[in-house]
Amino acid sequence: MTDIQKRPDIDEYFLKIASVVAERSTCRRHHIGAVAVKNKHILTTGYSGAPAGARDCLELGCLRDELGIPSGTRQEICRGIHAEQNVIIQAGLHGVSLEGSTVYCTHTPCVLCAKMLVNARIGRFISFGKYNDDTFVGLFREAGIQVEMKPRPPEKITFLD
């Protein structure tokens, strides 16, 4: 008899999907992925990287590293768009409301992304990784956005033969 892996719960499932989305990232510092979900249905995805059609940090190098800017500060000095921003942009491009949705992200948001998520009226934010900026906590609390930290999902994908 073979061992059957436990079925992931819904939060682990979508966090695992966010982790796969992060593999598309072109950021040299953090591979971050995000998935917006409502009623167990994926609305949009996003990953950290340069604007569409622009040269990215994999090609040009990291401007923040070159200038010695520590993580969690001076986000405006970056070629990249954050995963959470790309989730919101994709929703706007495709006419999808994120109101009441859950955003699953590989890292907690910077304050800029947190403000955008508040205005997008998400209901929950689920993550397993911490970014170097905790300013989002008070902002999300004030906006009534539920935040949950979960364990990192297993990297292995289990298939039945």
mmCIF file of C-alpha atoms in Angstrom:
data_model
loop_
_atom_site.group_PDB
_atom_site.id
_atom_site.type_symbol
_atom_site.label_atom_id
_atom_site.label_comp_id
_atom_site.label_asym_id
_atom_site.label_seq_id
_atom_site.Cartn_x
_atom_site.Cartn_y
_atom_site.Cartn_z
ATOM 1 C CA MET A 1 0.000 0.000 0.000
ATOM 2 C CA THR A 2 1.383 3.418 -0.920
ATOM 3 C CA ASP A 3 1.212 6.513 1.209
ATOM 4 C CA ILE A 4 -1.372 8.952 -0.119
ATOM 5 C CA GLN A 5 -0.519 12.593 0.411
ATOM 6 C CA LYS A 6 -3.065 14.633 2.295
ATOM 7 C CA ARG A 7 -5.148 16.870 0.099
ATOM 8 C CA PRO A 8 -4.100 20.520 0.544
ATOM 9 C CA ASP A 9 -6.679 22.807 2.095
ATOM 10 C CA ILE A 10 -7.890 25.693 -0.029
ATOM 11 C CA ASP A 11 -5.440 28.247 1.397
ATOM 12 C CA GLU A 12 -2.446 25.945 0.856
ATOM 13 C CA TYR A 13 -3.700 25.235 -2.670
ATOM 14 C CA PHE A 14 -3.838 28.913 -3.672
ATOM 15 C CA LEU A 15 -0.560 29.733 -1.895
ATOM 16 C CA LYS A 16 1.055 26.966 -3.924
ATOM 17 C CA ILE A 17 -0.368 28.516 -7.100
ATOM 18 C CA ALA A 18 1.022 31.927 -6.030
ATOM 19 C CA SER A 19 4.416 30.238 -5.620
ATOM 20 C CA VAL A 20 4.267 28.914 -9.178
ATOM 21 C CA VAL A 21 3.228 32.372 -10.441
ATOM 22 C CA ALA A 22 6.314 33.788 -8.662
ATOM 23 C CA GLU A 23 8.537 31.675 -10.914
ATOM 24 C CA ARG A 24 7.764 34.163 -13.722
ATOM 25 C CA SER A 25 9.311 37.034 -11.723
ATOM 26 C CA THR A 26 12.154 39.002 -13.288
ATOM 27 C CA CYS A 27 13.227 40.570 -9.986
ATOM 28 C CA ARG A 28 16.704 39.582 -8.772
ATOM 29 C CA ARG A 29 15.879 40.234 -5.097
ATOM 30 C CA HIS A 30 12.502 38.598 -4.558
ATOM 31 C CA HIS A 31 10.433 36.246 -6.644
ATOM 32 C CA ILE A 32 6.940 37.234 -5.546
ATOM 33 C CA GLY A 33 3.680 35.891 -6.900
ATOM 34 C CA ALA A 34 0.079 36.774 -6.108
ATOM 35 C CA VAL A 35 -3.321 35.305 -6.935
ATOM 36 C CA ALA A 36 -6.679 37.041 -6.397
ATOM 37 C CA VAL A 37 -9.454 34.562 -5.658
ATOM 38 C CA LYS A 38 -13.196 34.806 -5.031
ATOM 39 C CA ASN A 39 -15.496 31.863 -4.332
ATOM 40 C CA LYS A 40 -12.590 29.460 -5.049
ATOM 41 C CA HIS A 41 -12.228 30.983 -8.538
ATOM 42 C CA ILE A 42 -8.988 32.630 -9.709
ATOM 43 C CA LEU A 43 -9.691 36.200 -10.810
ATOM 44 C CA THR A 44 -6.181 37.390 -11.700
ATOM 45 C CA THR A 45 -2.523 36.628 -11.068
ATOM 46 C CA GLY A 46 0.571 38.796 -10.895
ATOM 47 C CA TYR A 47 4.290 38.531 -10.318
ATOM 48 C CA SER A 48 7.073 41.016 -9.621
ATOM 49 C CA GLY A 49 8.853 42.314 -12.681
ATOM 50 C CA ALA A 50 9.421 45.103 -15.175
ATOM 51 C CA PRO A 51 6.497 46.682 -17.061
ATOM 52 C CA ALA A 52 5.338 44.752 -20.140
ATOM 53 C CA GLY A 53 7.742 45.227 -23.027
ATOM 54 C CA ALA A 54 10.417 46.930 -20.885
ATOM 55 C CA ARG A 55 13.854 45.482 -20.251
ATOM 56 C CA ASP A 56 14.015 43.825 -16.862
ATOM 57 C CA CYS A 57 16.503 43.317 -14.040
ATOM 58 C CA LEU A 58 17.527 39.878 -15.306
ATOM 59 C CA GLU A 59 18.871 41.681 -18.383
ATOM 60 C CA LEU A 60 19.951 45.022 -16.892
ATOM 61 C CA GLY A 61 20.852 44.141 -13.301
ATOM 62 C CA CYS A 62 19.208 45.395 -10.126
ATOM 63 C CA LEU A 63 19.270 49.179 -9.808
ATOM 64 C CA ARG A 64 18.539 48.955 -6.064
ATOM 65 C CA ASP A 65 21.513 46.611 -5.534
ATOM 66 C CA GLU A 66 23.763 48.920 -7.562
ATOM 67 C CA LEU A 67 22.743 51.866 -5.338
ATOM 68 C CA GLY A 68 22.938 49.869 -2.082
ATOM 69 C CA ILE A 69 19.265 50.420 -1.189
ATOM 70 C CA PRO A 70 18.086 48.010 1.519
ATOM 71 C CA SER A 71 14.990 45.869 1.098
ATOM 72 C CA GLY A 72 11.765 47.431 2.366
ATOM 73 C CA THR A 73 12.804 51.015 1.591
ATOM 74 C CA ARG A 74 12.652 53.398 -1.363
ATOM 75 C CA GLN A 75 10.416 51.168 -3.497
ATOM 76 C CA GLU A 76 10.130 53.941 -6.074
ATOM 77 C CA ILE A 77 13.745 53.302 -7.125
ATOM 78 C CA CYS A 78 12.993 50.069 -8.904
ATOM 79 C CA ARG A 79 12.231 49.011 -12.452
ATOM 80 C CA GLY A 80 9.744 46.434 -11.257
ATOM 81 C CA ILE A 81 6.053 46.389 -10.553
ATOM 82 C CA HIS A 82 5.072 44.397 -7.484
ATOM 83 C CA ALA A 83 3.011 41.209 -7.770
ATOM 84 C CA GLU A 84 0.086 42.774 -5.894
ATOM 85 C CA GLN A 85 0.125 45.771 -8.230
ATOM 86 C CA ASN A 86 0.057 43.439 -11.219
ATOM 87 C CA VAL A 87 -2.938 41.571 -9.743
ATOM 88 C CA ILE A 88 -4.800 44.897 -9.538
ATOM 89 C CA ILE A 89 -3.670 46.018 -13.009
ATOM 90 C CA GLN A 90 -4.793 42.729 -14.568
ATOM 91 C CA ALA A 91 -8.177 43.074 -12.862
ATOM 92 C CA GLY A 92 -8.545 46.571 -14.322
ATOM 93 C CA LEU A 93 -7.498 45.477 -17.808
ATOM 94 C CA HIS A 94 -10.021 42.644 -17.815
ATOM 95 C CA GLY A 95 -12.902 44.399 -16.043
ATOM 96 C CA VAL A 96 -12.756 42.195 -12.949
ATOM 97 C CA SER A 97 -13.701 43.524 -9.517
ATOM 98 C CA LEU A 98 -11.466 42.443 -6.635
ATOM 99 C CA GLU A 99 -13.991 43.598 -4.049
ATOM 100 C CA GLY A 100 -14.345 40.992 -1.312
ATOM 101 C CA SER A 101 -11.662 38.766 -2.837
ATOM 102 C CA THR A 102 -8.801 37.006 -1.110
ATOM 103 C CA VAL A 103 -5.292 37.787 -2.305
ATOM 104 C CA TYR A 104 -2.810 34.956 -1.796
ATOM 105 C CA CYS A 105 0.754 36.210 -2.007
ATOM 106 C CA THR A 106 4.160 34.699 -1.362
ATOM 107 C CA HIS A 107 5.123 37.757 0.762
ATOM 108 C CA THR A 108 3.315 40.367 2.828
ATOM 109 C CA PRO A 109 2.816 43.689 1.018
ATOM 110 C CA CYS A 110 4.814 46.895 1.124
ATOM 111 C CA VAL A 111 2.845 49.946 2.243
ATOM 112 C CA LEU A 112 2.284 51.112 -1.361
ATOM 113 C CA CYS A 113 0.732 47.779 -2.363
ATOM 114 C CA ALA A 114 -1.261 47.692 0.878
ATOM 115 C CA LYS A 115 -2.858 51.062 0.056
ATOM 116 C CA MET A 116 -3.802 49.817 -3.411
ATOM 117 C CA LEU A 117 -5.264 46.582 -2.012
ATOM 118 C CA VAL A 118 -7.328 48.586 0.479
ATOM 119 C CA ASN A 119 -8.742 50.683 -2.366
ATOM 120 C CA ALA A 120 -9.377 47.528 -4.410
ATOM 121 C CA ARG A 121 -11.542 46.498 -1.412
ATOM 122 C CA ILE A 122 -10.115 43.029 -0.933
ATOM 123 C CA GLY A 123 -11.458 41.115 2.063
ATOM 124 C CA ARG A 124 -8.532 38.863 3.011
ATOM 125 C CA PHE A 125 -4.785 38.675 2.504
ATOM 126 C CA ILE A 126 -3.033 35.328 2.987
ATOM 127 C CA SER A 127 0.744 34.852 2.879
ATOM 128 C CA PHE A 128 3.549 32.633 4.078
ATOM 129 C CA GLY A 129 6.505 35.023 3.620
ATOM 130 C CA LYS A 130 7.326 38.333 5.240
ATOM 131 C CA TYR A 131 8.490 41.415 3.370
ATOM 132 C CA ASN A 132 10.702 43.942 5.163
ATOM 133 C CA ASP A 133 7.826 46.383 5.802
ATOM 134 C CA ASP A 134 5.107 45.801 8.423
ATOM 135 C CA THR A 135 3.274 49.100 7.846
ATOM 136 C CA PHE A 136 0.478 47.202 6.114
ATOM 137 C CA VAL A 137 -0.691 45.632 9.411
ATOM 138 C CA GLY A 138 -2.300 48.766 10.877
ATOM 139 C CA LEU A 139 -3.669 49.857 7.514
ATOM 140 C CA PHE A 140 -5.320 46.478 6.868
ATOM 141 C CA ARG A 141 -6.687 46.376 10.424
ATOM 142 C CA GLU A 142 -8.241 49.831 9.972
ATOM 143 C CA ALA A 143 -9.740 48.792 6.600
ATOM 144 C CA GLY A 144 -11.120 45.523 8.019
ATOM 145 C CA ILE A 145 -8.955 43.298 5.817
ATOM 146 C CA GLN A 146 -8.317 39.936 7.443
ATOM 147 C CA VAL A 147 -4.637 38.902 7.382
ATOM 148 C CA GLU A 148 -3.440 35.354 7.884
ATOM 149 C CA MET A 149 0.066 33.935 7.884
ATOM 150 C CA LYS A 150 0.228 30.295 6.858
ATOM 151 C CA PRO A 151 3.059 27.791 6.625
ATOM 152 C CA ARG A 152 4.988 27.729 3.363
ATOM 153 C CA PRO A 153 3.311 25.145 1.121
ATOM 154 C CA PRO A 154 5.338 22.111 0.055
ATOM 155 C CA GLU A 155 7.219 22.623 -3.193
ATOM 156 C CA LYS A 156 6.554 19.093 -4.349
ATOM 157 C CA ILE A 157 3.564 18.482 -6.566
ATOM 158 C CA THR A 158 2.002 15.093 -5.905
ATOM 159 C CA PHE A 159 0.622 13.085 -8.802
ATOM 160 C CA LEU A 160 -1.267 9.813 -8.681
ATOM 161 C CA ASP A 161 -0.025 7.343 -11.270
#
